[in-house]
GROMACS .gro file of C-alpha atoms in nm:
model
  222
    1LEU     CA    1   4.979  -2.786   3.749
    2ILE     CA    2   4.747  -3.061   3.620
    3LEU     CA    3   4.622  -3.137   3.972
    4PHE     CA    4   4.580  -2.768   4.045
    5SER     CA    5   4.377  -2.709   3.727
    6LEU     CA    6   4.157  -3.012   3.802
    7LEU     CA    7   4.097  -2.887   4.154
    8LEU     CA    8   4.019  -2.537   4.028
    9TYR     CA    9   3.764  -2.660   3.771
   10THR     CA   10   3.611  -2.892   4.029
   11LEU     CA   11   3.562  -2.610   4.277
   12LEU     CA   12   3.420  -2.377   4.011
   13SER     CA   13   3.176  -2.645   3.893
   14LEU     CA   14   3.063  -2.715   4.247
   15LYS     CA   15   3.017  -2.341   4.301
   16LEU     CA   16   2.795  -2.317   3.989
   17VAL     CA   17   2.588  -2.617   4.099
   18LYS     CA   18   2.540  -2.468   4.445
   19GLU     CA   19   2.434  -2.130   4.301
   20GLU     CA   20   2.193  -2.295   4.058
   21ARG     CA   21   2.032  -2.503   4.334
   22TYR     CA   22   1.994  -2.194   4.554
   23ARG     CA   23   1.844  -1.994   4.266
   24ASN     CA   24   1.586  -2.264   4.195
   25ASP     CA   25   1.498  -2.357   4.554
   26THR     CA   26   1.138  -2.248   4.501
   27ASP     CA   27   1.102  -2.424   4.167
   28LYS     CA   28   1.237  -2.780   4.172
   29ALA     CA   29   1.137  -2.841   3.809
   30ASN     CA   30   1.402  -2.596   3.692
   31LEU     CA   31   1.674  -2.818   3.840
   32LYS     CA   32   1.626  -3.044   3.540
   33SER     CA   33   1.751  -2.778   3.302
   34ALA     CA   34   2.021  -2.885   3.060
   35LYS     CA   35   2.273  -2.630   3.191
   36TYR     CA   36   2.231  -2.747   3.550
   37ILE     CA   37   2.262  -3.117   3.457
   38PHE     CA   38   2.575  -3.050   3.247
   39THR     CA   39   2.743  -2.854   3.526
   40ARG     CA   40   2.647  -3.112   3.789
   41ASN     CA   41   2.779  -3.400   3.580
   42SER     CA   42   3.098  -3.210   3.507
   43ALA     CA   43   3.154  -3.157   3.879
   44ILE     CA   44   3.096  -3.528   3.951
   45ILE     CA   45   3.338  -3.636   3.677
   46LEU     CA   46   3.608  -3.392   3.789
   47CYS     CA   47   3.572  -3.500   4.152
   48THR     CA   48   3.591  -3.865   4.051
   49PHE     CA   49   3.898  -3.804   3.838
   50PHE     CA   50   4.062  -3.605   4.117
   51ILE     CA   51   4.001  -3.887   4.367
   52LEU     CA   52   4.118  -4.148   4.116
   53LEU     CA   53   4.451  -3.968   4.071
   54PHE     CA   54   4.523  -3.970   4.443
   55VAL     CA   55   4.416  -4.334   4.480
   56VAL     CA   56   4.645  -4.443   4.196
   57PHE     CA   57   4.939  -4.237   4.321
   58TYR     CA   58   4.886  -4.370   4.673
   59ILE     CA   59   4.862  -4.740   4.579
   60TYR     CA   60   5.127  -4.755   4.303
   61ASP     CA   61   5.481  -4.646   4.360
   62ASP     CA   62   5.568  -4.649   3.991
   63ASP     CA   63   5.361  -4.586   3.677
   64GLY     CA   64   5.178  -4.918   3.710
   65GLY     CA   65   4.841  -4.757   3.780
   66ASP     CA   66   4.847  -4.511   3.493
   67HIS     CA   67   4.630  -4.742   3.283
   68PHE     CA   68   4.338  -4.678   3.523
   69ILE     CA   69   4.368  -4.306   3.459
   70ALA     CA   70   4.392  -4.366   3.083
   71ILE     CA   71   4.082  -4.590   3.089
   72PHE     CA   72   3.885  -4.330   3.285
   73GLN     CA   73   3.989  -4.052   3.046
   74THR     CA   74   3.896  -4.267   2.747
   75LEU     CA   75   3.550  -4.342   2.890
   76VAL     CA   76   3.490  -3.973   2.958
   77ALA     CA   77   3.602  -3.883   2.605
   78PHE     CA   78   3.371  -4.142   2.448
   79ALA     CA   79   3.077  -4.036   2.668
   80THR     CA   80   3.134  -3.669   2.583
   81THR     CA   81   3.157  -3.746   2.211
   82TYR     CA   82   2.834  -3.950   2.229
   83ILE     CA   83   2.647  -3.668   2.403
   84ILE     CA   84   2.768  -3.409   2.153
   85ILE     CA   85   2.674  -3.626   1.854
   86SER     CA   86   2.335  -3.731   1.996
   87LYS     CA   87   2.241  -3.367   2.064
   88SER     CA   88   2.368  -3.244   1.728
   89LYS     CA   89   2.111  -3.128   1.471
   90PHE     CA   90   2.329  -3.266   1.195
   91PHE     CA   91   2.151  -3.602   1.223
   92GLU     CA   92   1.801  -3.456   1.231
   93LYS     CA   93   1.582  -3.425   0.920
   94SER     CA   94   1.664  -3.058   0.923
   95TRP     CA   95   1.988  -2.953   1.091
   96VAL     CA   96   1.927  -2.586   1.027
   97ALA     CA   97   1.893  -2.393   1.353
   98ASP     CA   98   1.541  -2.394   1.488
   99LYS     CA   99   1.379  -2.060   1.413
  100TYR     CA  100   1.237  -2.056   1.764
  101GLU     CA  101   1.584  -2.049   1.921
  102THR     CA  102   1.618  -1.679   1.839
  103LEU     CA  103   1.304  -1.578   2.024
  104SER     CA  104   1.315  -1.313   2.293
  105ASN     CA  105   1.302  -1.385   2.664
  106ALA     CA  106   1.012  -1.527   2.865
  107ALA     CA  107   0.876  -1.182   2.941
  108ASP     CA  108   0.763  -1.150   2.578
  109GLU     CA  109   0.589  -1.487   2.563
  110VAL     CA  110   0.216  -1.530   2.502
  111THR     CA  111  -0.001  -1.813   2.631
  112PHE     CA  112  -0.233  -2.018   2.415
  113LYS     CA  113  -0.525  -1.905   2.632
  114GLU     CA  114  -0.447  -1.541   2.551
  115ILE     CA  115  -0.438  -1.620   2.179
  116GLU     CA  116  -0.765  -1.815   2.204
  117THR     CA  117  -0.938  -1.534   2.392
  118PHE     CA  118  -0.838  -1.270   2.139
  119VAL     CA  119  -0.915  -1.486   1.834
  120ASP     CA  120  -1.256  -1.594   1.966
  121ASN     CA  121  -1.372  -1.264   2.115
  122ASN     CA  122  -1.284  -1.070   1.801
  123LEU     CA  123  -1.382  -1.345   1.554
  124PHE     CA  124  -1.036  -1.289   1.410
  125TYR     CA  125  -1.056  -1.605   1.197
  126THR     CA  126  -1.361  -1.482   1.002
  127ASN     CA  127  -1.148  -1.213   0.839
  128THR     CA  128  -1.032  -1.331   0.497
  129GLN     CA  129  -0.710  -1.135   0.553
  130ALA     CA  130  -0.633  -1.314   0.880
  131SER     CA  131  -0.264  -1.405   0.894
  132LEU     CA  132   0.006  -1.484   1.146
  133LYS     CA  133   0.169  -1.147   1.085
  134ASN     CA  134  -0.162  -0.967   1.130
  135LEU     CA  135  -0.233  -1.147   1.458
  136ALA     CA  136   0.120  -1.079   1.581
  137THR     CA  137   0.078  -0.709   1.510
  138GLN     CA  138  -0.248  -0.690   1.704
  139LEU     CA  139  -0.108  -0.882   2.000
  140ALA     CA  140   0.225  -0.696   1.983
  141ILE     CA  141   0.411  -1.030   1.993
  142HIS     CA  142   0.674  -1.172   1.757
  143PRO     CA  143   0.511  -1.399   1.491
  144ASN     CA  144   0.748  -1.683   1.576
  145GLN     CA  145   0.638  -1.669   1.939
  146ILE     CA  146   0.272  -1.710   1.840
  147SER     CA  147   0.361  -1.986   1.596
  148LYS     CA  148   0.557  -2.168   1.865
  149THR     CA  149   0.272  -2.144   2.119
  150ILE     CA  150   0.010  -2.269   1.872
  151ASN     CA  151   0.233  -2.556   1.757
  152SER     CA  152   0.302  -2.654   2.116
  153ASP     CA  153  -0.050  -2.630   2.262
  154PHE     CA  154  -0.274  -2.691   1.959
  155GLY     CA  155  -0.047  -2.949   1.798
  156SER     CA  156  -0.052  -2.796   1.450
  157ASN     CA  157   0.044  -2.483   1.259
  158PHE     CA  158  -0.129  -2.145   1.249
  159ASN     CA  159  -0.321  -2.206   0.924
  160HIS     CA  160  -0.467  -2.533   1.049
  161TYR     CA  161  -0.559  -2.368   1.378
  162ILE     CA  162  -0.745  -2.084   1.205
  163ASN     CA  163  -0.914  -2.317   0.953
  164SER     CA  164  -1.032  -2.544   1.234
  165LYS     CA  165  -1.214  -2.252   1.393
  166ARG     CA  166  -1.360  -2.151   1.057
  167ILE     CA  167  -1.488  -2.503   0.995
  168ASP     CA  168  -1.646  -2.523   1.341
  169LEU     CA  169  -1.833  -2.200   1.273
  170ALA     CA  170  -1.924  -2.315   0.920
  171LYS     CA  171  -2.079  -2.634   1.061
  172GLU     CA  172  -2.302  -2.424   1.285
  173ARG     CA  173  -2.409  -2.196   1.001
  174LEU     CA  174  -2.471  -2.479   0.754
  175VAL     CA  175  -2.753  -2.606   0.974
  176ASP     CA  176  -2.867  -2.270   1.114
  177PRO     CA  177  -3.201  -2.155   0.965
  178GLN     CA  178  -3.080  -1.794   0.976
  179PHE     CA  179  -2.821  -1.881   0.709
  180SER     CA  180  -3.043  -2.107   0.499
  181HIS     CA  181  -3.073  -1.839   0.230
  182LEU     CA  182  -2.696  -1.852   0.167
  183THR     CA  183  -2.518  -2.095  -0.061
  184ILE     CA  184  -2.244  -2.318   0.071
  185GLU     CA  185  -1.987  -2.099  -0.101
  186ALA     CA  186  -2.133  -1.787   0.063
  187ILE     CA  187  -2.122  -1.951   0.406
  188GLY     CA  188  -1.758  -2.032   0.342
  189GLU     CA  189  -1.692  -1.665   0.275
  190THR     CA  190  -1.870  -1.558   0.595
  191VAL     CA  191  -1.633  -1.770   0.803
  192GLY     CA  192  -1.319  -1.633   0.636
  193PHE     CA  193  -1.242  -1.844   0.327
  194LYS     CA  194  -1.149  -1.654   0.012
  195SER     CA  195  -1.276  -1.914  -0.235
  196LYS     CA  196  -1.508  -2.211  -0.267
  197SER     CA  197  -1.220  -2.450  -0.336
  198ALA     CA  198  -1.029  -2.336  -0.026
  199PHE     CA  199  -1.343  -2.387   0.184
  200TYR     CA  200  -1.415  -2.733   0.042
  201ASN     CA  201  -1.055  -2.850   0.075
  202ALA     CA  202  -1.022  -2.732   0.434
  203PHE     CA  203  -1.364  -2.869   0.532
  204LYS     CA  204  -1.290  -3.212   0.388
  205LYS     CA  205  -0.941  -3.221   0.537
  206ILE     CA  206  -1.065  -3.139   0.887
  207SER     CA  207  -1.408  -3.309   0.886
  208GLY     CA  208  -1.348  -3.593   0.643
  209ILE     CA  209  -1.655  -3.505   0.432
  210SER     CA  210  -1.761  -3.219   0.208
  211PRO     CA  211  -1.976  -2.929   0.337
  212SER     CA  212  -2.277  -3.041   0.131
  213LYS     CA  213  -2.261  -3.398   0.266
  214PHE     CA  214  -2.228  -3.264   0.618
  215ALA     CA  215  -2.536  -3.044   0.576
  216LYS     CA  216  -2.737  -3.336   0.435
  217SER     CA  217  -2.630  -3.568   0.717
  218ILE     CA  218  -2.738  -3.319   0.982
  219SER     CA  219  -3.056  -3.168   0.831
  220PRO     CA  220  -3.279  -3.479   0.869
  221LYS     CA  221  -3.192  -3.497   1.238
  222LEU     CA  222  -3.298  -3.139   1.312
   0.00000   0.00000   0.00000
């Protein structure tokens, strides 16, 4: 029964590996998926164990070779335990399930280029009410999906992404003669900031200097 079950699991694992390879023939990168690797390794281990059993039974007439089987099983158990522990979120800073894991399938994904195009063409960031939820509504995409894309491609969160665009526009307007009649606070409002303090804090965080110092450093060069 033990040999039969090992053979059955081996054949099933090999069948899954074969199906996965056939399914991904046109996209070799997908063969590196975690599910494929796990199934492939399982098939290799089961085949090795199956061969080991026959070798031991063939060479040893009594139970003298059982320690080889026990050693192999122990190594597999330790390796499995190590993989489970190393992949566990219990040892991460936050072991709570990643909010992105509940996202919908790939058909509902949005690219960073699509987000950029919409945000830039509509000057979305200049709206003081601009928010992740608002953007998600207009793009008809789940907020977490947009957040994930921005984090992945821009390297920071939604607020920093929007503020970066606001600061870039503010830099242009601070030295643009057409906006010379406006105060720094007013220019901050035109690019989407609700208050002077929010504008100053974001500008200094992103540029390293205050808006007034930036304007003074650029004006003499114009």
